[in-house]
Tab-separated table of C-alpha atoms in Angstrom:
chain	number	residue	atom	x	y	z
A	1	MET	CA	9.255	-0.617	-18.574
A	2	THR	CA	6.614	2.049	-18.077
A	3	SER	CA	3.564	0.633	-16.296
A	4	GLU	CA	0.055	0.748	-17.703
A	5	ILE	CA	-0.919	3.136	-14.920
A	6	ASP	CA	1.896	5.484	-15.893
A	7	MET	CA	0.640	5.461	-19.491
A	8	ALA	CA	-2.894	6.164	-18.277
A	9	MET	CA	-1.685	9.103	-16.153
A	10	LYS	CA	0.188	10.529	-19.154
A	11	ASN	CA	-2.951	10.238	-21.274
A	12	VAL	CA	-5.017	12.031	-18.630
A	13	GLU	CA	-2.403	14.787	-18.429
A	14	LYS	CA	-2.441	15.108	-22.222
A	15	TRP	CA	-6.244	15.333	-22.474
A	16	VAL	CA	-6.948	17.460	-19.406
A	17	GLY	CA	-3.747	19.414	-18.862
A	18	ASN	CA	-3.389	21.185	-22.211
A	19	PRO	CA	-4.486	24.862	-22.442
A	20	ILE	CA	-7.580	24.173	-24.593
A	21	SER	CA	-8.852	21.399	-22.316
A	22	ARG	CA	-8.205	23.534	-19.258
A	23	ARG	CA	-10.321	26.384	-20.682
A	24	MET	CA	-13.059	23.869	-21.378
A	25	LEU	CA	-12.707	22.529	-17.861
A	26	LYS	CA	-13.089	26.028	-16.401
A	27	PHE	CA	-16.303	26.335	-18.392
A	28	VAL	CA	-17.551	23.008	-16.975
A	29	CYS	CA	-16.661	23.976	-13.387
A	30	LYS	CA	-18.678	27.213	-13.304
A	31	LYS	CA	-21.974	27.624	-11.488
A	32	ASP	CA	-25.068	29.038	-13.151
A	33	LYS	CA	-28.870	29.169	-12.707
A	34	CYS	CA	-29.004	25.358	-12.853
A	35	GLY	CA	-26.613	25.099	-9.919
A	36	ASN	CA	-23.207	23.407	-9.984
A	37	ARG	CA	-22.556	22.758	-13.667
A	38	LEU	CA	-19.938	20.054	-13.026
A	39	GLU	CA	-22.170	18.202	-10.585
A	40	ASN	CA	-25.077	18.341	-13.040
A	41	ALA	CA	-22.779	16.985	-15.760
A	42	ILE	CA	-21.641	14.037	-13.601
A	43	ASP	CA	-25.212	13.281	-12.478
A	44	SER	CA	-26.338	13.327	-16.108
A	45	TYR	CA	-23.546	10.910	-17.014
A	46	THR	CA	-24.366	8.494	-14.189
A	47	GLY	CA	-28.147	8.703	-14.643
A	48	LEU	CA	-28.839	10.325	-11.269
A	49	ILE	CA	-30.772	13.052	-13.114
A	50	ASP	CA	-33.973	11.744	-14.668
A	51	LYS	CA	-34.928	12.540	-18.277
A	52	GLU	CA	-37.383	15.289	-17.368
A	53	LYS	CA	-34.915	17.160	-15.190
A	54	LYS	CA	-32.198	16.623	-17.794
A	55	LYS	CA	-34.382	18.305	-20.433
A	56	LYS	CA	-34.731	21.386	-18.202
A	57	LEU	CA	-30.963	21.904	-17.866
A	58	CYS	CA	-29.596	24.917	-19.721
A	59	TRP	CA	-27.586	24.460	-22.913
A	60	LYS	CA	-24.341	25.136	-21.029
A	61	CYS	CA	-25.017	22.302	-18.587
A	62	LYS	CA	-25.850	19.972	-21.485
A	63	ILE	CA	-22.567	20.800	-23.228
A	64	ALA	CA	-20.740	20.326	-19.930
A	65	GLY	CA	-22.377	16.916	-19.669
A	66	MET	CA	-21.049	15.882	-23.077
A	67	MET	CA	-17.542	17.071	-22.177
A	68	VAL	CA	-17.526	15.205	-18.861
A	69	SER	CA	-18.830	12.030	-20.504
A	70	PHE	CA	-16.010	12.147	-23.061
A	71	VAL	CA	-13.262	12.741	-20.482
A	72	VAL	CA	-14.533	10.154	-17.993
A	73	ASN	CA	-15.021	7.502	-20.695
A	74	ARG	CA	-11.516	8.072	-22.046
A	75	GLY	CA	-10.106	7.944	-18.523
A	76	ALA	CA	-11.972	4.732	-17.745
A	77	SER	CA	-10.658	3.140	-20.930
A	78	SER	CA	-7.071	4.099	-20.087
A	79	PHE	CA	-7.272	2.584	-16.621
A	80	GLY	CA	-8.967	-0.572	-17.922
A	81	ALA	CA	-12.263	0.083	-16.132
A	82	SER	CA	-15.689	-0.431	-17.637
A	83	LYS	CA	-18.024	2.540	-18.139
A	84	GLU	CA	-20.624	0.886	-15.903
A	85	ASP	CA	-18.120	0.413	-13.062
A	86	VAL	CA	-17.157	4.083	-13.307
A	87	LYS	CA	-20.809	5.162	-13.321
A	88	ASN	CA	-21.558	3.027	-10.273
A	89	GLY	CA	-18.573	4.538	-8.470
A	90	LEU	CA	-19.580	8.112	-9.282
A	91	ARG	CA	-23.086	7.469	-7.966
A	92	GLU	CA	-21.458	7.287	-4.537
A	93	PRO	CA	-21.330	10.821	-3.050
A	94	VAL	CA	-17.764	10.509	-1.748
A	95	PHE	CA	-16.276	9.376	-5.069
A	96	LYS	CA	-18.232	12.034	-6.937
A	97	ARG	CA	-16.946	14.721	-4.563
A	98	GLY	CA	-13.428	13.437	-5.087
A	99	LEU	CA	-13.615	13.658	-8.879
A	100	MET	CA	-15.201	17.107	-8.743
A	101	ASN	CA	-12.474	18.319	-6.383
A	102	VAL	CA	-9.666	17.062	-8.653
A	103	LEU	CA	-11.217	18.515	-11.830
A	104	GLU	CA	-11.861	21.874	-10.148
A	105	GLY	CA	-8.256	21.841	-8.907
A	106	ILE	CA	-6.959	21.202	-12.433
A	107	ALA	CA	-9.204	23.991	-13.740
A	108	ALA	CA	-7.736	26.397	-11.179
A	109	TYR	CA	-4.085	25.289	-11.129
A	110	GLY	CA	-3.555	23.035	-14.138
A	111	ILE	CA	-1.795	19.667	-13.869
A	112	THR	CA	0.783	19.993	-11.082
A	113	LYS	CA	3.335	17.704	-9.429
A	114	PRO	CA	2.054	16.788	-6.929
A	115	GLN	CA	-1.533	17.739	-7.754
A	116	ILE	CA	-3.132	20.753	-6.079
A	117	VAL	CA	-6.867	20.308	-5.487
A	118	ASN	CA	-9.625	22.898	-5.226
A	119	ALA	CA	-10.361	22.047	-1.598
A	120	PRO	CA	-8.648	19.701	0.857
A	121	PHE	CA	-9.586	16.072	0.380
A	122	LEU	CA	-9.274	15.637	4.122
A	123	VAL	CA	-9.835	18.071	6.982
A	124	VAL	CA	-8.803	16.875	10.438
A	125	TRP	CA	-10.948	18.819	12.879
A	126	ASP	CA	-9.679	18.954	16.444
A	127	PHE	CA	-13.229	19.158	17.684
A	128	THR	CA	-12.377	19.912	21.297
A	129	LYS	CA	-9.339	20.290	23.510
A	130	LEU	CA	-11.065	18.413	26.326
A	131	CYS	CA	-9.532	14.980	26.971
A	132	ASN	CA	-9.643	12.280	29.633
A	133	LEU	CA	-6.017	11.159	29.104
A	134	LYS	CA	-2.565	12.738	29.546
A	135	CYS	CA	-0.598	11.457	26.551
A	136	LYS	CA	3.124	12.218	26.454
A	137	HIS	CA	3.129	12.953	22.712
A	138	CYS	CA	-0.081	15.018	22.459
A	139	TYR	CA	0.308	17.618	19.704
A	140	GLU	CA	-2.794	19.462	20.938
A	141	ASN	CA	-1.704	19.854	24.572
A	142	ALA	CA	-5.164	18.526	25.306
A	143	GLY	CA	-6.730	18.564	28.751
A	144	GLU	CA	-9.198	21.329	29.529
A	145	LYS	CA	-11.803	22.600	27.089
A	146	MET	CA	-10.988	25.879	25.300
A	147	LYS	CA	-13.251	28.755	26.297
A	148	ASP	CA	-13.799	29.860	22.692
A	149	GLU	CA	-14.485	26.513	20.980
A	150	LEU	CA	-16.910	26.677	18.055
A	151	THR	CA	-20.545	26.365	19.112
A	152	THR	CA	-22.884	23.768	17.653
A	153	GLU	CA	-24.336	26.299	15.212
A	154	GLU	CA	-20.891	27.562	14.222
A	155	ALA	CA	-19.802	23.949	13.663
A	156	LYS	CA	-22.763	23.340	11.343
A	157	LYS	CA	-22.029	26.561	9.452
A	158	LEU	CA	-18.426	25.395	8.970
A	159	ILE	CA	-19.623	22.022	7.661
A	160	ASP	CA	-21.871	23.856	5.170
A	161	GLU	CA	-18.846	25.801	3.949
A	162	MET	CA	-16.690	22.693	3.656
A	163	ALA	CA	-19.440	20.812	1.835
A	164	ASP	CA	-19.907	23.661	-0.646
A	165	ALA	CA	-16.133	23.877	-1.118
A	166	GLY	CA	-15.903	20.205	-2.090
A	167	VAL	CA	-14.152	18.750	0.961
A	168	VAL	CA	-14.322	14.966	0.621
A	169	ALA	CA	-13.556	13.740	4.159
A	170	ILE	CA	-13.771	15.105	7.698
A	171	ALA	CA	-11.913	13.417	10.550
A	172	PHE	CA	-13.002	14.459	14.045
A	173	SER	CA	-10.080	14.433	16.451
A	174	GLY	CA	-9.040	16.295	19.563
A	175	GLY	CA	-8.644	16.090	22.500
A	176	GLU	CA	-11.232	13.385	22.724
A	177	PRO	CA	-14.109	14.211	20.341
A	178	LEU	CA	-16.534	11.930	22.205
A	179	THR	CA	-16.371	14.234	25.253
A	180	ARG	CA	-18.368	16.889	23.343
A	181	LYS	CA	-22.086	16.384	23.921
A	182	ASP	CA	-22.970	17.501	20.396
A	183	PHE	CA	-20.523	15.158	18.617
A	184	PHE	CA	-23.171	12.790	17.239
A	185	GLU	CA	-25.339	15.684	16.060
A	186	ILE	CA	-22.438	17.345	14.237
A	187	ALA	CA	-21.059	14.098	12.784
A	188	LYS	CA	-24.477	13.156	11.390
A	189	TYR	CA	-24.830	16.644	9.935
A	190	ALA	CA	-21.551	16.174	8.049
A	191	LYS	CA	-22.474	12.687	6.871
A	192	ASP	CA	-25.846	13.929	5.592
A	193	LYS	CA	-23.897	16.420	3.459
A	194	GLY	CA	-22.310	13.511	1.562
A	195	MET	CA	-18.879	13.674	3.151
A	196	TYR	CA	-16.804	10.742	4.396
A	197	VAL	CA	-16.803	11.040	8.185
A	198	SER	CA	-14.292	9.517	10.574
A	199	ILE	CA	-13.302	9.828	14.199
A	200	ALA	CA	-9.893	9.537	15.871
A	201	THR	CA	-10.481	8.489	19.480
A	202	ASN	CA	-8.483	7.086	22.371
A	203	GLY	CA	-11.075	4.309	22.570
A	204	THR	CA	-11.739	4.518	26.295
A	205	LEU	CA	-15.309	5.813	25.814
A	206	VAL	CA	-16.269	3.412	23.011
A	207	THR	CA	-18.722	1.182	24.873
A	208	LYS	CA	-20.952	-1.285	23.015
A	209	ASP	CA	-23.755	1.302	22.894
A	210	ILE	CA	-21.441	4.114	21.719
A	211	ALA	CA	-20.068	1.843	18.989
A	212	LYS	CA	-23.636	1.148	17.785
A	213	TYR	CA	-24.382	4.893	17.680
A	214	LEU	CA	-21.113	5.570	15.828
A	215	LYS	CA	-22.171	3.120	13.128
A	216	TYR	CA	-24.905	5.556	12.073
A	217	VAL	CA	-22.809	8.723	11.917
A	218	VAL	CA	-19.255	7.789	10.859
A	219	ASP	CA	-17.660	5.698	8.141
A	220	TYR	CA	-14.368	5.022	9.904
A	221	VAL	CA	-13.100	4.746	13.481
A	222	GLU	CA	-9.419	5.150	14.388
A	223	ILE	CA	-8.411	4.072	17.905
A	224	SER	CA	-4.981	4.758	19.388
A	225	LEU	CA	-2.893	1.904	20.798
A	226	ASP	CA	0.737	2.556	21.670
A	227	GLY	CA	1.984	-0.694	23.119
A	228	LYS	CA	1.584	-4.455	23.082
A	229	ASP	CA	0.600	-4.414	26.760
A	230	ALA	CA	-0.666	-2.199	29.553
A	231	LYS	CA	2.838	-1.409	30.801
A	232	THR	CA	3.898	0.319	27.580
A	233	HIS	CA	0.567	1.776	26.467
A	234	ASP	CA	-0.413	3.220	29.847
A	235	ALA	CA	3.039	4.705	30.459
A	236	PHE	CA	2.652	6.574	27.179
A	237	ARG	CA	-0.976	7.594	27.740
A	238	GLY	CA	-0.546	8.759	31.340
A	239	ILE	CA	-3.509	6.799	32.792
A	240	PRO	CA	-4.118	3.013	33.148
A	241	VAL	CA	-6.597	2.451	30.296
A	242	PHE	CA	-5.151	-0.413	28.205
A	243	ASP	CA	-7.988	-2.829	28.925
A	244	LYS	CA	-10.594	-0.151	28.101
A	245	VAL	CA	-8.871	0.583	24.789
A	246	ILE	CA	-8.807	-3.101	23.797
A	247	GLU	CA	-12.493	-3.315	24.714
A	248	GLY	CA	-13.217	-0.196	22.636
A	249	ILE	CA	-11.497	-1.762	19.621
A	250	LYS	CA	-13.473	-4.988	20.054
A	251	ASN	CA	-16.738	-3.054	20.404
A	252	SER	CA	-16.052	-1.127	17.176
A	253	VAL	CA	-15.277	-4.304	15.238
A	254	ALA	CA	-18.361	-6.041	16.643
A	255	ALA	CA	-20.568	-3.110	15.615
A	256	GLY	CA	-19.431	-3.515	12.006
A	257	LEU	CA	-17.446	-0.266	11.923
A	258	TYR	CA	-14.460	0.083	9.616
A	259	THR	CA	-11.943	0.023	12.450
A	260	CYS	CA	-8.340	1.199	12.328
A	261	VAL	CA	-5.742	1.099	15.074
A	262	ALA	CA	-3.185	3.940	15.166
A	263	THR	CA	0.228	3.569	16.818
A	264	THR	CA	2.638	6.468	17.258
A	265	VAL	CA	6.133	5.039	16.890
A	266	THR	CA	8.801	6.136	19.359
A	267	LYS	CA	11.686	4.489	21.163
A	268	TYR	CA	9.118	3.565	23.834
A	269	ASN	CA	7.545	0.965	21.545
A	270	TYR	CA	9.841	0.537	18.543
A	271	GLU	CA	10.949	-2.948	19.603
A	272	GLN	CA	7.303	-3.963	19.977
A	273	ILE	CA	6.210	-3.236	16.383
A	274	GLU	CA	5.819	-6.881	15.371
A	275	ASP	CA	4.011	-7.723	18.619
A	276	ILE	CA	1.652	-4.760	18.163
A	277	TYR	CA	1.001	-5.923	14.607
A	278	LYS	CA	0.111	-9.436	15.824
A	279	LEU	CA	-2.119	-8.098	18.626
A	280	VAL	CA	-4.012	-5.757	16.329
A	281	LYS	CA	-4.482	-8.426	13.691
A	282	SER	CA	-5.923	-10.758	16.312
A	283	LEU	CA	-8.565	-8.146	17.143
A	284	GLY	CA	-9.990	-8.283	13.611
A	285	VAL	CA	-9.480	-4.655	12.606
A	286	LYS	CA	-9.309	-3.580	8.955
A	287	ARG	CA	-6.273	-1.317	9.139
A	288	LEU	CA	-3.190	-0.530	11.227
A	289	ILE	CA	-1.421	2.810	10.817
A	290	PHE	CA	1.971	3.656	12.284
A	291	PHE	CA	2.141	7.400	12.854
A	292	ASN	CA	5.237	9.523	12.542
A	293	PHE	CA	6.090	10.978	15.945
A	294	ILE	CA	6.394	14.761	15.577
A	295	PRO	CA	7.943	16.661	18.509
A	296	THR	CA	5.310	19.361	18.872
A	297	GLY	CA	2.886	20.248	21.673
A	298	LYS	CA	3.605	17.983	24.653
A	299	GLY	CA	5.791	15.913	22.324
A	300	VAL	CA	8.594	18.475	22.653
A	301	GLU	CA	9.254	17.065	26.117
A	302	ILE	CA	10.056	13.584	24.723
A	303	ILE	CA	11.975	14.646	21.610
A	304	ASP	CA	14.818	12.290	22.567
A	305	TYR	CA	12.445	9.352	21.993
A	306	ASP	CA	12.094	10.055	18.270
A	307	ILE	CA	13.408	7.102	16.250
A	308	SER	CA	16.429	7.514	13.970
A	309	PRO	CA	16.285	7.603	10.151
A	310	GLU	CA	17.755	4.082	10.034
A	311	GLU	CA	15.069	2.796	12.404
A	312	ARG	CA	12.341	4.470	10.380
A	313	GLU	CA	13.685	2.949	7.152
A	314	LYS	CA	13.644	-0.497	8.734
A	315	LEU	CA	10.082	0.091	9.954
A	316	LEU	CA	8.856	1.208	6.509
A	317	ASN	CA	10.366	-1.818	4.809
A	318	PHE	CA	8.684	-4.063	7.386
A	319	LEU	CA	5.330	-2.352	6.687
A	320	VAL	CA	5.634	-2.586	2.902
A	321	ASN	CA	6.269	-6.324	3.209
A	322	LYS	CA	3.231	-6.730	5.464
A	323	LEU	CA	1.085	-4.572	3.186
A	324	THR	CA	1.808	-6.664	0.131
A	325	ASN	CA	1.928	-10.135	1.726
A	326	ASP	CA	-1.017	-10.008	4.143
A	327	CYS	CA	-4.446	-9.604	2.542
A	328	THR	CA	-6.330	-9.623	5.854
A	329	MET	CA	-5.275	-6.188	7.148
A	330	GLU	CA	-3.984	-2.964	5.594
A	331	VAL	CA	-0.725	-1.738	7.139
A	332	LEU	CA	0.251	1.871	6.491
A	333	SER	CA	2.386	4.747	7.743
A	334	THR	CA	1.935	8.503	7.824
A	335	ALA	CA	5.637	8.947	7.025
A	336	PRO	CA	5.715	10.242	3.411
A	337	GLN	CA	8.819	8.124	2.780
A	338	PHE	CA	6.467	5.119	2.837
A	339	ALA	CA	5.475	5.866	-0.773
A	340	ARG	CA	9.114	6.069	-1.820
A	341	VAL	CA	9.967	2.730	-0.204
A	342	ALA	CA	6.932	1.049	-1.765
A	343	VAL	CA	7.613	2.416	-5.252
A	344	GLU	CA	11.304	1.498	-5.088
A	345	LYS	CA	10.310	-2.068	-4.239
A	346	GLU	CA	7.680	-1.985	-7.015
A	347	LYS	CA	5.051	-2.888	-4.433
A	348	GLY	CA	2.473	-0.248	-5.310
A	349	VAL	CA	1.481	3.262	-4.210
A	350	PRO	CA	0.161	3.459	-0.645
A	351	VAL	CA	-2.658	6.031	-0.512
A	352	GLY	CA	-4.180	5.302	2.862
A	353	HIS	CA	-5.105	7.125	6.064
A	354	PHE	CA	-8.729	8.316	6.038
A	355	TYR	CA	-9.147	7.915	2.291
A	356	GLY	CA	-8.057	5.605	-0.498
A	357	GLY	CA	-6.995	1.987	-0.324
A	358	ALA	CA	-3.990	-0.100	0.469
A	359	GLY	CA	-2.132	0.574	-2.744
A	360	ILE	CA	-2.003	0.164	-6.494
A	361	GLU	CA	0.175	-2.573	-7.915
A	362	GLY	CA	3.095	-1.749	-10.197
A	363	LYS	CA	5.658	0.991	-9.946
A	364	ALA	CA	3.141	3.616	-11.177
A	365	ARG	CA	5.429	6.638	-10.839
A	366	GLY	CA	2.870	8.902	-12.520
A	367	LEU	CA	0.194	8.102	-9.970
A	368	ALA	CA	2.665	8.486	-7.111
A	369	ASP	CA	3.616	11.928	-8.450
A	370	PHE	CA	-0.084	12.851	-8.476
A	371	ILE	CA	-0.743	11.692	-4.892
A	372	GLY	CA	2.424	13.385	-3.749
A	373	GLY	CA	3.412	12.111	-0.306
A	374	CYS	CA	3.114	14.833	2.351
A	375	GLY	CA	-0.266	16.501	1.854
A	376	ALA	CA	0.020	19.289	4.434
A	377	GLY	CA	-1.597	22.408	2.979
A	378	ARG	CA	-2.048	20.740	-0.416
A	379	ILE	CA	-4.664	17.991	-0.103
A	380	TYR	CA	-5.125	18.201	3.642
A	381	CYS	CA	-5.371	20.735	6.486
A	382	SER	CA	-6.554	20.895	10.072
A	383	ILE	CA	-8.925	23.058	12.082
A	384	GLU	CA	-8.520	23.889	15.763
A	385	PRO	CA	-11.429	23.817	18.256
A	386	ASN	CA	-11.725	27.635	18.026
A	387	GLY	CA	-11.770	27.697	14.206
A	388	ASP	CA	-8.092	28.388	13.558
A	389	VAL	CA	-6.937	26.743	10.317
A	390	GLN	CA	-3.515	25.040	10.225
A	391	PRO	CA	-1.656	23.212	7.433
A	392	CYS	CA	-1.498	20.077	9.603
A	393	VAL	CA	-2.383	19.085	13.163
A	394	PHE	CA	1.361	18.673	13.768
A	395	MET	CA	2.203	22.100	12.331
A	396	PRO	CA	0.906	24.800	14.722
A	397	ILE	CA	0.916	27.681	12.234
A	398	LYS	CA	-2.306	29.674	12.085
A	399	VAL	CA	-3.166	30.529	8.472
A	400	GLY	CA	-6.652	31.900	9.148
A	401	ASN	CA	-9.802	31.530	11.237
A	402	VAL	CA	-13.182	30.391	9.946
A	403	ARG	CA	-14.987	32.894	12.158
A	404	LYS	CA	-13.304	35.735	10.270
A	405	GLU	CA	-12.820	34.342	6.736
A	406	ARG	CA	-14.529	31.797	4.521
A	407	PHE	CA	-12.808	28.435	4.655
A	408	LEU	CA	-12.156	28.192	0.891
A	409	GLU	CA	-10.658	31.724	0.798
A	410	ILE	CA	-8.145	30.674	3.450
A	411	TRP	CA	-7.324	27.514	1.487
A	412	HIS	CA	-6.641	29.367	-1.778
A	413	ASN	CA	-5.034	32.560	-0.481
A	414	SER	CA	-2.730	31.624	2.425
A	415	PRO	CA	0.962	32.335	1.613
A	416	ILE	CA	2.003	29.495	3.932
A	417	LEU	CA	-0.182	26.962	2.108
A	418	LYS	CA	1.105	28.206	-1.259
A	419	THR	CA	4.671	27.633	-0.075
A	420	LEU	CA	3.871	24.104	1.051
A	421	ARG	CA	2.477	23.327	-2.432
A	422	ASP	CA	5.686	24.308	-4.201
A	423	ARG	CA	8.247	21.502	-4.000
A	424	SER	CA	10.832	23.651	-5.815
A	425	LEU	CA	11.313	25.537	-2.523
A	426	LEU	CA	12.520	22.496	-0.568
A	427	LYS	CA	16.007	22.409	0.994
A	428	GLY	CA	18.612	19.780	1.795
A	429	HIS	CA	18.431	16.453	0.024
A	430	CYS	CA	14.654	16.997	-0.311
A	431	ALA	CA	15.394	19.744	-2.855
A	432	ASN	CA	17.106	17.466	-5.365
A	433	CYS	CA	15.720	14.080	-4.423
A	434	GLU	CA	14.328	12.072	-7.330
A	435	ASN	CA	11.403	11.249	-5.042
A	436	LYS	CA	10.490	14.769	-4.004
A	437	TYR	CA	7.179	14.652	-5.907
A	438	ILE	CA	6.069	11.346	-4.430
A	439	CYS	CA	7.341	12.084	-0.927
A	440	GLY	CA	8.430	15.667	-0.265
A	441	GLY	CA	9.492	14.849	3.286
A	442	CYS	CA	7.321	15.426	6.327
A	443	ARG	CA	6.867	19.196	6.413
A	444	SER	CA	5.691	19.097	10.042
A	445	ARG	CA	8.875	17.288	11.073
A	446	ALA	CA	10.951	19.891	9.207
A	447	TYR	CA	9.079	22.684	11.003
A	448	ALA	CA	9.388	21.006	14.410
A	449	TYR	CA	13.158	20.586	14.133
A	450	PHE	CA	14.181	23.650	12.116
A	451	ASN	CA	11.246	26.079	12.428
A	452	ASP	CA	11.198	26.107	8.620
A	453	ILE	CA	8.473	24.443	6.522
A	454	THR	CA	10.857	24.082	3.553
A	455	ALA	CA	13.718	22.535	5.554
A	456	PRO	CA	14.868	18.947	4.977
A	457	ASP	CA	13.031	16.189	6.820
A	458	PRO	CA	15.649	14.901	9.330
A	459	GLY	CA	13.674	11.679	9.701
A	460	CYS	CA	14.621	10.493	6.204
A	461	ILE	CA	17.608	8.240	5.586
A	462	ASN	CA	18.661	10.571	2.754
A	463	ASN	CA	18.937	13.474	5.219
A	464	ASN	CA	20.902	11.475	7.785
A	465	ASP	CA	23.638	14.132	7.981
A	466	TYR	CA	21.064	16.643	9.291
A	467	TRP	CA	19.940	14.111	11.885
A	468	GLU	CA	23.524	13.572	13.046
A	469	LYS	CA	24.047	17.332	13.378
A	470	LEU	CA	20.876	17.596	15.469
A	471	LYS	CA	22.026	14.813	17.807
A	472	LYS	CA	25.471	16.404	18.202
A	473	LYS	CA	23.854	19.755	18.986
A	474	GLU	CA	21.641	18.168	21.641
A	475	LYS	CA	24.633	16.463	23.271
A	476	ALA	CA	26.604	19.735	23.282
A	477	GLU	CA	23.715	21.580	24.958
A	478	ILE	CA	23.490	18.886	27.663
A	479	VAL	CA	27.249	19.145	28.353
């Protein structure tokens, strides 16, 4: 039986996706002498604009306000939410940015499966290439600082562009972002712009004082941990730092930061998954994410340690069970097949990482289609330390540079990004899979193995024949 969420999604598509509504939405999303018409409309709806300022808005902004009120109220009713709850949510800058981004995306592209947004919800910014560790799987080949990394002023200019574009979340990564002296200045600058700010760190530099400072400039801290003990973690990270990492996690939790632990799953630690889960839970963190290992950067050298499709399927089923049966900690995966496994088990729609929540109960196929699994180049992209824009941190394809082009122009005009948004171009089982709109396969994995962003994801159980061919080819080359 169709879930209530599915019915709500169909109603939203009917109201917003038809040609007349889309023309009206384009009218609402324009800018005029009053500023951003859509933002003014939302602020009028939520009461963030006082009566005097509301009177001074032009007639177009006032009409836009009435349109937005109608659409939001109808949407709230469909999802069973009260108008006051919706208003309170939209008073939060991050949620308001998210709604604006989706509506502007629908105005530009219509209702799509999965949905294309006006600007990436999430930008992972590899803030520096400088790092104090020597991780075996490092996609960035981190170590020494790049000579042409963006300056402090260039970084602020980029944040201005992303804020104006409607980017919802920025995740500072690297290298080790805490090695840049201007990190706190830049992170605060982004937070002051109303964006959700997070940091992905190896945890070794997160002292008690650093954790307290982080509390003021970021919303979310993600710390890497790749083993249940020092033997496994340190072998993977290249330097004996396990105790420092555990201390960094504890310091983050104690400072009241929303703390996540990230584990990259390989054959090095696959048998330790349950032990890692227990260890992380004992530390009191809010979330545990198991990352797909992608053989790129330094990771090419340990490609043989990628887990098999069967092992990944077993892992995802384990995580779905933990996600739905343990209310004390969110457990997620960056593998897009995670959504497919969850939906098949009718356990919800995982929408985690740096945004969203643990999941939404019920099969909710319509919502899963909207979220869309792999977000590379569609709801997410990455930026290199020198300003190069890539579809994903694990997909080293330069699609532009922010020193030469405006960020939003790159996002809308790149042929590579346009290809990634079109699921009809997929190959292998991904092309005809009934789950291609809620999963789509990991495009970075496809690129890493086949040098083709539309190739099948060999990490999926449904593409197991491709995986077997890859293994046979590797054995033949060794012989």
